[in-house]
């Protein structure tokens, strides 16, 4: 059994990312994502990749909206107890 603080768990964990772009198919391919499209121009996914790497990739595309959220405490616990 390993005991860690919530802060440590958040730092090691994933981010919830939502991207809206007319180039969403190319972004999905470059980020090697499974298609979890919300609509034809928007994707939402969880990522453990460093944010700077994602932003560098996205800088090649015209992004209409980018939302990066830290996981909720509930998300963190569900991730570890699946």
PDB file of N, CA and C in Angstrom:
ATOM      1  N   UNK A   1       0.852  -1.182   0.000  1.00  0.00           N
ATOM      2  CA  UNK A   1       0.000   0.000   0.000  1.00  0.00           C
ATOM      3  C   UNK A   1       0.887   1.230   0.000  1.00  0.00           C
ATOM      4  N   UNK A   2       0.619   2.121  -0.920  1.00  0.00           N
ATOM      5  CA  UNK A   2       1.403   3.342  -1.029  1.00  0.00           C
ATOM      6  C   UNK A   2       0.500   4.529  -0.714  1.00  0.00           C
ATOM      7  N   UNK A   3       0.968   5.394   0.161  1.00  0.00           N
ATOM      8  CA  UNK A   3       0.199   6.576   0.539  1.00  0.00           C
ATOM      9  C   UNK A   3       0.865   7.796  -0.074  1.00  0.00           C
ATOM     10  N   UNK A   4       0.070   8.571  -0.814  1.00  0.00           N
ATOM     11  CA  UNK A   4       0.571   9.783  -1.450  1.00  0.00           C
ATOM     12  C   UNK A   4      -0.412  10.916  -1.228  1.00  0.00           C
ATOM     13  N   UNK A   5       0.101  12.115  -1.299  1.00  0.00           N
ATOM     14  CA  UNK A   5      -0.782  13.275  -1.163  1.00  0.00           C
ATOM     15  C   UNK A   5      -1.570  13.466  -2.446  1.00  0.00           C
ATOM     16  N   UNK A   6      -2.678  14.160  -2.358  1.00  0.00           N
ATOM     17  CA  UNK A   6      -3.490  14.471  -3.536  1.00  0.00           C
ATOM     18  C   UNK A   6      -2.669  15.268  -4.544  1.00  0.00           C
ATOM     19  N   UNK A   7      -1.840  16.190  -4.069  1.00  0.00           N
ATOM     20  CA  UNK A   7      -1.003  16.997  -4.964  1.00  0.00           C
ATOM     21  C   UNK A   7      -0.076  16.110  -5.778  1.00  0.00           C
ATOM     22  N   UNK A   8       0.566  15.144  -5.130  1.00  0.00           N
ATOM     23  CA  UNK A   8       1.454  14.222  -5.845  1.00  0.00           C
ATOM     24  C   UNK A   8       0.693  13.403  -6.878  1.00  0.00           C
ATOM     25  N   UNK A   9      -0.483  12.953  -6.517  1.00  0.00           N
ATOM     26  CA  UNK A   9      -1.289  12.180  -7.459  1.00  0.00           C
ATOM     27  C   UNK A   9      -1.692  13.029  -8.657  1.00  0.00           C
ATOM     28  N   UNK A  10      -2.035  14.278  -8.424  1.00  0.00           N
ATOM     29  CA  UNK A  10      -2.423  15.166  -9.517  1.00  0.00           C
ATOM     30  C   UNK A  10      -1.252  15.418 -10.458  1.00  0.00           C
ATOM     31  N   UNK A  11      -0.057  15.594  -9.913  1.00  0.00           N
ATOM     32  CA  UNK A  11       1.121  15.868 -10.739  1.00  0.00           C
ATOM     33  C   UNK A  11       1.490  14.670 -11.616  1.00  0.00           C
ATOM     34  N   UNK A  12       1.274  13.460 -11.128  1.00  0.00           N
ATOM     35  CA  UNK A  12       1.634  12.251 -11.864  1.00  0.00           C
ATOM     36  C   UNK A  12       0.547  11.825 -12.842  1.00  0.00           C
ATOM     37  N   UNK A  13      -0.580  12.435 -12.741  1.00  0.00           N
ATOM     38  CA  UNK A  13      -1.739  11.946 -13.444  1.00  0.00           C
ATOM     39  C   UNK A  13      -1.933  12.594 -14.795  1.00  0.00           C
ATOM     40  N   UNK A  14      -3.113  12.529 -15.280  1.00  0.00           N
ATOM     41  CA  UNK A  14      -3.480  12.980 -16.605  1.00  0.00           C
ATOM     42  C   UNK A  14      -4.169  14.338 -16.570  1.00  0.00           C
ATOM     43  N   UNK A  15      -4.336  14.909 -17.747  1.00  0.00           N
ATOM     44  CA  UNK A  15      -5.146  16.115 -17.929  1.00  0.00           C
ATOM     45  C   UNK A  15      -6.299  15.768 -18.849  1.00  0.00           C
ATOM     46  N   UNK A  16      -7.418  16.424 -18.646  1.00  0.00           N
ATOM     47  CA  UNK A  16      -8.550  16.326 -19.555  1.00  0.00           C
ATOM     48  C   UNK A  16      -8.383  17.434 -20.581  1.00  0.00           C
ATOM     49  N   UNK A  17      -8.331  17.071 -21.847  1.00  0.00           N
ATOM     50  CA  UNK A  17      -8.066  18.045 -22.907  1.00  0.00           C
ATOM     51  C   UNK A  17      -9.207  18.021 -23.911  1.00  0.00           C
ATOM     52  N   UNK A  18      -9.670  19.220 -24.268  1.00  0.00           N
ATOM     53  CA  UNK A  18     -10.682  19.374 -25.306  1.00  0.00           C
ATOM     54  C   UNK A  18     -10.121  20.322 -26.357  1.00  0.00           C
ATOM     55  N   UNK A  19     -10.189  19.904 -27.611  1.00  0.00           N
ATOM     56  CA  UNK A  19      -9.667  20.699 -28.719  1.00  0.00           C
ATOM     57  C   UNK A  19     -10.768  20.855 -29.761  1.00  0.00           C
ATOM     58  N   UNK A  20     -10.949  22.084 -30.227  1.00  0.00           N
ATOM     59  CA  UNK A  20     -11.837  22.345 -31.350  1.00  0.00           C
ATOM     60  C   UNK A  20     -11.001  22.954 -32.466  1.00  0.00           C
ATOM     61  N   UNK A  21     -11.082  22.332 -33.644  1.00  0.00           N
ATOM     62  CA  UNK A  21     -10.292  22.781 -34.781  1.00  0.00           C
ATOM     63  C   UNK A  21     -10.883  22.218 -36.061  1.00  0.00           C
ATOM     64  N   UNK A  22     -10.734  22.962 -37.140  1.00  0.00           N
ATOM     65  CA  UNK A  22     -11.152  22.434 -38.444  1.00  0.00           C
ATOM     66  C   UNK A  22     -10.200  21.322 -38.892  1.00  0.00           C
ATOM     67  N   UNK A  23      -9.031  21.236 -38.270  1.00  0.00           N
ATOM     68  CA  UNK A  23      -8.012  20.233 -38.598  1.00  0.00           C
ATOM     69  C   UNK A  23      -8.032  19.044 -37.638  1.00  0.00           C
ATOM     70  N   UNK A  24      -9.172  18.770 -37.023  1.00  0.00           N
ATOM     71  CA  UNK A  24      -9.224  17.793 -35.937  1.00  0.00           C
ATOM     72  C   UNK A  24      -8.776  16.392 -36.375  1.00  0.00           C
ATOM     73  N   UNK A  25      -9.075  15.981 -37.594  1.00  0.00           N
ATOM     74  CA  UNK A  25      -8.663  14.641 -38.056  1.00  0.00           C
ATOM     75  C   UNK A  25      -7.140  14.523 -38.109  1.00  0.00           C
ATOM     76  N   UNK A  26      -6.466  15.571 -38.584  1.00  0.00           N
ATOM     77  CA  UNK A  26      -4.997  15.564 -38.639  1.00  0.00           C
ATOM     78  C   UNK A  26      -4.410  15.576 -37.221  1.00  0.00           C
ATOM     79  N   UNK A  27      -5.047  16.308 -36.320  1.00  0.00           N
ATOM     80  CA  UNK A  27      -4.585  16.367 -34.921  1.00  0.00           C
ATOM     81  C   UNK A  27      -4.720  14.993 -34.272  1.00  0.00           C
ATOM     82  N   UNK A  28      -5.837  14.337 -34.487  1.00  0.00           N
ATOM     83  CA  UNK A  28      -6.047  12.986 -33.945  1.00  0.00           C
ATOM     84  C   UNK A  28      -4.945  12.050 -34.436  1.00  0.00           C
ATOM     85  N   UNK A  29      -4.644  12.124 -35.703  1.00  0.00           N
ATOM     86  CA  UNK A  29      -3.616  11.257 -36.286  1.00  0.00           C
ATOM     87  C   UNK A  29      -2.238  11.565 -35.701  1.00  0.00           C
ATOM     88  N   UNK A  30      -1.877  12.849 -35.612  1.00  0.00           N
ATOM     89  CA  UNK A  30      -0.540  13.210 -35.116  1.00  0.00           C
ATOM     90  C   UNK A  30      -0.371  12.901 -33.631  1.00  0.00           C
ATOM     91  N   UNK A  31      -1.432  13.092 -32.840  1.00  0.00           N
ATOM     92  CA  UNK A  31      -1.353  12.783 -31.411  1.00  0.00           C
ATOM     93  C   UNK A  31      -1.563  11.292 -31.134  1.00  0.00           C
ATOM     94  N   UNK A  32      -1.873  10.535 -32.208  1.00  0.00           N
ATOM     95  CA  UNK A  32      -2.101   9.082 -32.094  1.00  0.00           C
ATOM     96  C   UNK A  32      -3.204   8.758 -31.092  1.00  0.00           C
ATOM     97  N   UNK A  33      -4.326   9.438 -31.273  1.00  0.00           N
ATOM     98  CA  UNK A  33      -5.454   9.270 -30.358  1.00  0.00           C
ATOM     99  C   UNK A  33      -6.493   8.337 -30.941  1.00  0.00           C
ATOM    100  N   UNK A  34      -7.183   7.646 -30.045  1.00  0.00           N
ATOM    101  CA  UNK A  34      -8.381   6.949 -30.468  1.00  0.00           C
ATOM    102  C   UNK A  34      -9.437   8.024 -30.678  1.00  0.00           C
ATOM    103  N   UNK A  35     -10.258   7.848 -31.661  1.00  0.00           N
ATOM    104  CA  UNK A  35     -11.250   8.880 -31.946  1.00  0.00           C
ATOM    105  C   UNK A  35     -12.318   8.918 -30.866  1.00  0.00           C
ATOM    106  N   UNK A  36     -12.341  10.001 -30.146  1.00  0.00           N
ATOM    107  CA  UNK A  36     -13.379  10.255 -29.155  1.00  0.00           C
ATOM    108  C   UNK A  36     -13.993  11.609 -29.486  1.00  0.00           C
ATOM    109  N   UNK A  37     -14.489  11.714 -30.707  1.00  0.00           N
ATOM    110  CA  UNK A  37     -15.034  12.972 -31.188  1.00  0.00           C
ATOM    111  C   UNK A  37     -16.315  13.337 -30.460  1.00  0.00           C
ATOM    112  N   UNK A  38     -16.427  14.612 -30.128  1.00  0.00           N
ATOM    113  CA  UNK A  38     -17.673  15.137 -29.593  1.00  0.00           C
ATOM    114  C   UNK A  38     -18.559  15.531 -30.769  1.00  0.00           C
ATOM    115  N   UNK A  39     -17.965  16.188 -31.746  1.00  0.00           N
ATOM    116  CA  UNK A  39     -18.614  16.474 -33.020  1.00  0.00           C
ATOM    117  C   UNK A  39     -17.530  16.480 -34.089  1.00  0.00           C
ATOM    118  N   UNK A  40     -17.840  16.894 -35.285  1.00  0.00           N
ATOM    119  CA  UNK A  40     -16.871  16.761 -36.379  1.00  0.00           C
ATOM    120  C   UNK A  40     -15.624  17.620 -36.222  1.00  0.00           C
ATOM    121  N   UNK A  41     -15.657  18.629 -35.352  1.00  0.00           N
ATOM    122  CA  UNK A  41     -14.500  19.514 -35.170  1.00  0.00           C
ATOM    123  C   UNK A  41     -13.934  19.511 -33.750  1.00  0.00           C
ATOM    124  N   UNK A  42     -14.457  18.682 -32.874  1.00  0.00           N
ATOM    125  CA  UNK A  42     -14.042  18.709 -31.461  1.00  0.00           C
ATOM    126  C   UNK A  42     -13.727  17.304 -30.973  1.00  0.00           C
ATOM    127  N   UNK A  43     -12.651  17.222 -30.202  1.00  0.00           N
ATOM    128  CA  UNK A  43     -12.264  15.962 -29.573  1.00  0.00           C
ATOM    129  C   UNK A  43     -11.996  16.226 -28.097  1.00  0.00           C
ATOM    130  N   UNK A  44     -12.319  15.239 -27.261  1.00  0.00           N
ATOM    131  CA  UNK A  44     -12.035  15.310 -25.827  1.00  0.00           C
ATOM    132  C   UNK A  44     -11.339  14.009 -25.453  1.00  0.00           C
ATOM    133  N   UNK A  45     -10.220  14.139 -24.703  1.00  0.00           N
ATOM    134  CA  UNK A  45      -9.458  12.953 -24.325  1.00  0.00           C
ATOM    135  C   UNK A  45      -8.667  13.223 -23.055  1.00  0.00           C
ATOM    136  N   UNK A  46      -8.183  12.148 -22.455  1.00  0.00           N
ATOM    137  CA  UNK A  46      -7.303  12.231 -21.287  1.00  0.00           C
ATOM    138  C   UNK A  46      -5.885  12.001 -21.786  1.00  0.00           C
ATOM    139  N   UNK A  47      -4.925  12.753 -21.239  1.00  0.00           N
ATOM    140  CA  UNK A  47      -3.554  12.619 -21.696  1.00  0.00           C
ATOM    141  C   UNK A  47      -2.571  12.724 -20.531  1.00  0.00           C
ATOM    142  N   UNK A  48      -1.552  11.864 -20.587  1.00  0.00           N
ATOM    143  CA  UNK A  48      -0.455  11.942 -19.621  1.00  0.00           C
ATOM    144  C   UNK A  48       0.768  12.612 -20.241  1.00  0.00           C
ATOM    145  N   UNK A  49       0.651  12.976 -21.514  1.00  0.00           N
ATOM    146  CA  UNK A  49       1.740  13.652 -22.218  1.00  0.00           C
ATOM    147  C   UNK A  49       1.941  15.048 -21.640  1.00  0.00           C
ATOM    148  N   UNK A  50       3.191  15.488 -21.576  1.00  0.00           N
ATOM    149  CA  UNK A  50       3.475  16.837 -21.083  1.00  0.00           C
ATOM    150  C   UNK A  50       2.738  17.866 -21.934  1.00  0.00           C
ATOM    151  N   UNK A  51       2.168  18.847 -21.278  1.00  0.00           N
ATOM    152  CA  UNK A  51       1.378  19.871 -21.957  1.00  0.00           C
ATOM    153  C   UNK A  51       2.203  20.594 -23.015  1.00  0.00           C
ATOM    154  N   UNK A  52       3.470  20.889 -22.730  1.00  0.00           N
ATOM    155  CA  UNK A  52       4.301  21.596 -23.709  1.00  0.00           C
ATOM    156  C   UNK A  52       4.450  20.807 -25.006  1.00  0.00           C
ATOM    157  N   UNK A  53       4.529  19.487 -24.918  1.00  0.00           N
ATOM    158  CA  UNK A  53       4.627  18.661 -26.124  1.00  0.00           C
ATOM    159  C   UNK A  53       3.339  18.759 -26.939  1.00  0.00           C
ATOM    160  N   UNK A  54       2.219  18.720 -26.252  1.00  0.00           N
ATOM    161  CA  UNK A  54       0.933  18.817 -26.948  1.00  0.00           C
ATOM    162  C   UNK A  54       0.797  20.186 -27.610  1.00  0.00           C
ATOM    163  N   UNK A  55       1.140  21.238 -26.897  1.00  0.00           N
ATOM    164  CA  UNK A  55       1.024  22.589 -27.452  1.00  0.00           C
ATOM    165  C   UNK A  55       1.943  22.754 -28.665  1.00  0.00           C
ATOM    166  N   UNK A  56       3.133  22.181 -28.601  1.00  0.00           N
ATOM    167  CA  UNK A  56       4.049  22.264 -29.741  1.00  0.00           C
ATOM    168  C   UNK A  56       3.435  21.619 -30.984  1.00  0.00           C
ATOM    169  N   UNK A  57       2.821  20.456 -30.800  1.00  0.00           N
ATOM    170  CA  UNK A  57       2.157  19.789 -31.919  1.00  0.00           C
ATOM    171  C   UNK A  57       0.981  20.630 -32.415  1.00  0.00           C
ATOM    172  N   UNK A  58       0.193  21.148 -31.490  1.00  0.00           N
ATOM    173  CA  UNK A  58      -0.999  21.916 -31.873  1.00  0.00           C
ATOM    174  C   UNK A  58      -0.652  23.239 -32.545  1.00  0.00           C
ATOM    175  N   UNK A  59       0.553  23.744 -32.313  1.00  0.00           N
ATOM    176  CA  UNK A  59       0.934  25.031 -32.897  1.00  0.00           C
ATOM    177  C   UNK A  59       0.963  24.992 -34.429  1.00  0.00           C
ATOM    178  N   UNK A  60       0.994  23.802 -35.004  1.00  0.00           N
ATOM    179  CA  UNK A  60       0.997  23.639 -36.459  1.00  0.00           C
ATOM    180  C   UNK A  60      -0.390  23.837 -37.067  1.00  0.00           C
ATOM    181  N   UNK A  61      -1.409  23.839 -36.210  1.00  0.00           N
ATOM    182  CA  UNK A  61      -2.791  23.844 -36.674  1.00  0.00           C
ATOM    183  C   UNK A  61      -3.527  25.100 -36.204  1.00  0.00           C
ATOM    184  N   UNK A  62      -4.619  25.388 -36.899  1.00  0.00           N
ATOM    185  CA  UNK A  62      -5.485  26.482 -36.482  1.00  0.00           C
ATOM    186  C   UNK A  62      -6.453  25.933 -35.430  1.00  0.00           C
ATOM    187  N   UNK A  63      -6.283  26.383 -34.201  1.00  0.00           N
ATOM    188  CA  UNK A  63      -7.091  25.912 -33.087  1.00  0.00           C
ATOM    189  C   UNK A  63      -8.143  26.968 -32.759  1.00  0.00           C
ATOM    190  N   UNK A  64      -9.397  26.530 -32.747  1.00  0.00           N
ATOM    191  CA  UNK A  64     -10.482  27.448 -32.401  1.00  0.00           C
ATOM    192  C   UNK A  64     -10.645  27.536 -30.884  1.00  0.00           C
ATOM    193  N   UNK A  65     -10.514  26.381 -30.204  1.00  0.00           N
ATOM    194  CA  UNK A  65     -10.675  26.343 -28.757  1.00  0.00           C
ATOM    195  C   UNK A  65      -9.792  25.241 -28.185  1.00  0.00           C
ATOM    196  N   UNK A  66      -9.128  25.552 -27.070  1.00  0.00           N
ATOM    197  CA  UNK A  66      -8.310  24.576 -26.363  1.00  0.00           C
ATOM    198  C   UNK A  66      -8.615  24.691 -24.878  1.00  0.00           C
ATOM    199  N   UNK A  67      -9.026  23.584 -24.290  1.00  0.00           N
ATOM    200  CA  UNK A  67      -9.337  23.552 -22.863  1.00  0.00           C
ATOM    201  C   UNK A  67      -8.513  22.436 -22.231  1.00  0.00           C
ATOM    202  N   UNK A  68      -7.691  22.799 -21.254  1.00  0.00           N
ATOM    203  CA  UNK A  68      -6.872  21.828 -20.529  1.00  0.00           C
ATOM    204  C   UNK A  68      -7.272  21.916 -19.069  1.00  0.00           C
ATOM    205  N   UNK A  69      -7.798  20.811 -18.552  1.00  0.00           N
ATOM    206  CA  UNK A  69      -8.282  20.786 -17.175  1.00  0.00           C
ATOM    207  C   UNK A  69      -7.553  19.712 -16.380  1.00  0.00           C
ATOM    208  N   UNK A  70      -7.249  20.038 -15.147  1.00  0.00           N
ATOM    209  CA  UNK A  70      -6.713  19.020 -14.253  1.00  0.00           C
ATOM    210  C   UNK A  70      -7.852  18.087 -13.878  1.00  0.00           C
ATOM    211  N   UNK A  71      -7.527  16.840 -13.622  1.00  0.00           N
ATOM    212  CA  UNK A  71      -8.591  15.911 -13.249  1.00  0.00           C
ATOM    213  C   UNK A  71      -9.166  16.272 -11.879  1.00  0.00           C
ATOM    214  N   UNK A  72     -10.418  15.955 -11.704  1.00  0.00           N
ATOM    215  CA  UNK A  72     -11.031  16.151 -10.399  1.00  0.00           C
ATOM    216  C   UNK A  72     -10.502  15.072  -9.455  1.00  0.00           C
ATOM    217  N   UNK A  73     -10.686  15.249  -8.195  1.00  0.00           N
ATOM    218  CA  UNK A  73     -10.273  14.228  -7.222  1.00  0.00           C
ATOM    219  C   UNK A  73     -10.989  12.918  -7.529  1.00  0.00           C
ATOM    220  N   UNK A  74     -12.244  13.008  -7.913  1.00  0.00           N
ATOM    221  CA  UNK A  74     -12.999  11.811  -8.278  1.00  0.00           C
ATOM    222  C   UNK A  74     -12.359  11.102  -9.469  1.00  0.00           C
ATOM    223  N   UNK A  75     -11.966  11.864 -10.494  1.00  0.00           N
ATOM    224  CA  UNK A  75     -11.288  11.275 -11.660  1.00  0.00           C
ATOM    225  C   UNK A  75     -10.017  10.534 -11.255  1.00  0.00           C
ATOM    226  N   UNK A  76      -9.244  11.142 -10.363  1.00  0.00           N
ATOM    227  CA  UNK A  76      -7.981  10.541  -9.908  1.00  0.00           C
ATOM    228  C   UNK A  76      -8.237   9.216  -9.219  1.00  0.00           C
ATOM    229  N   UNK A  77      -9.178   9.196  -8.283  1.00  0.00           N
ATOM    230  CA  UNK A  77      -9.452   7.959  -7.563  1.00  0.00           C
ATOM    231  C   UNK A  77     -10.024   6.892  -8.479  1.00  0.00           C
ATOM    232  N   UNK A  78     -10.893   7.270  -9.388  1.00  0.00           N
ATOM    233  CA  UNK A  78     -11.446   6.290 -10.329  1.00  0.00           C
ATOM    234  C   UNK A  78     -10.351   5.730 -11.220  1.00  0.00           C
ATOM    235  N   UNK A  79      -9.402   6.552 -11.602  1.00  0.00           N
ATOM    236  CA  UNK A  79      -8.281   6.109 -12.436  1.00  0.00           C
ATOM    237  C   UNK A  79      -7.463   5.029 -11.718  1.00  0.00           C
ATOM    238  N   UNK A  80      -7.223   5.213 -10.430  1.00  0.00           N
ATOM    239  CA  UNK A  80      -6.395   4.272  -9.687  1.00  0.00           C
ATOM    240  C   UNK A  80      -7.151   3.032  -9.212  1.00  0.00           C
ATOM    241  N   UNK A  81      -8.471   3.114  -9.122  1.00  0.00           N
ATOM    242  CA  UNK A  81      -9.244   1.987  -8.597  1.00  0.00           C
ATOM    243  C   UNK A  81     -10.010   1.231  -9.672  1.00  0.00           C
ATOM    244  N   UNK A  82      -9.660   1.427 -10.933  1.00  0.00           N
ATOM    245  CA  UNK A  82     -10.297   0.656 -12.007  1.00  0.00           C
ATOM    246  C   UNK A  82      -9.717  -0.722 -12.055  1.00  0.00           C
TER     247      UNK A  82
END
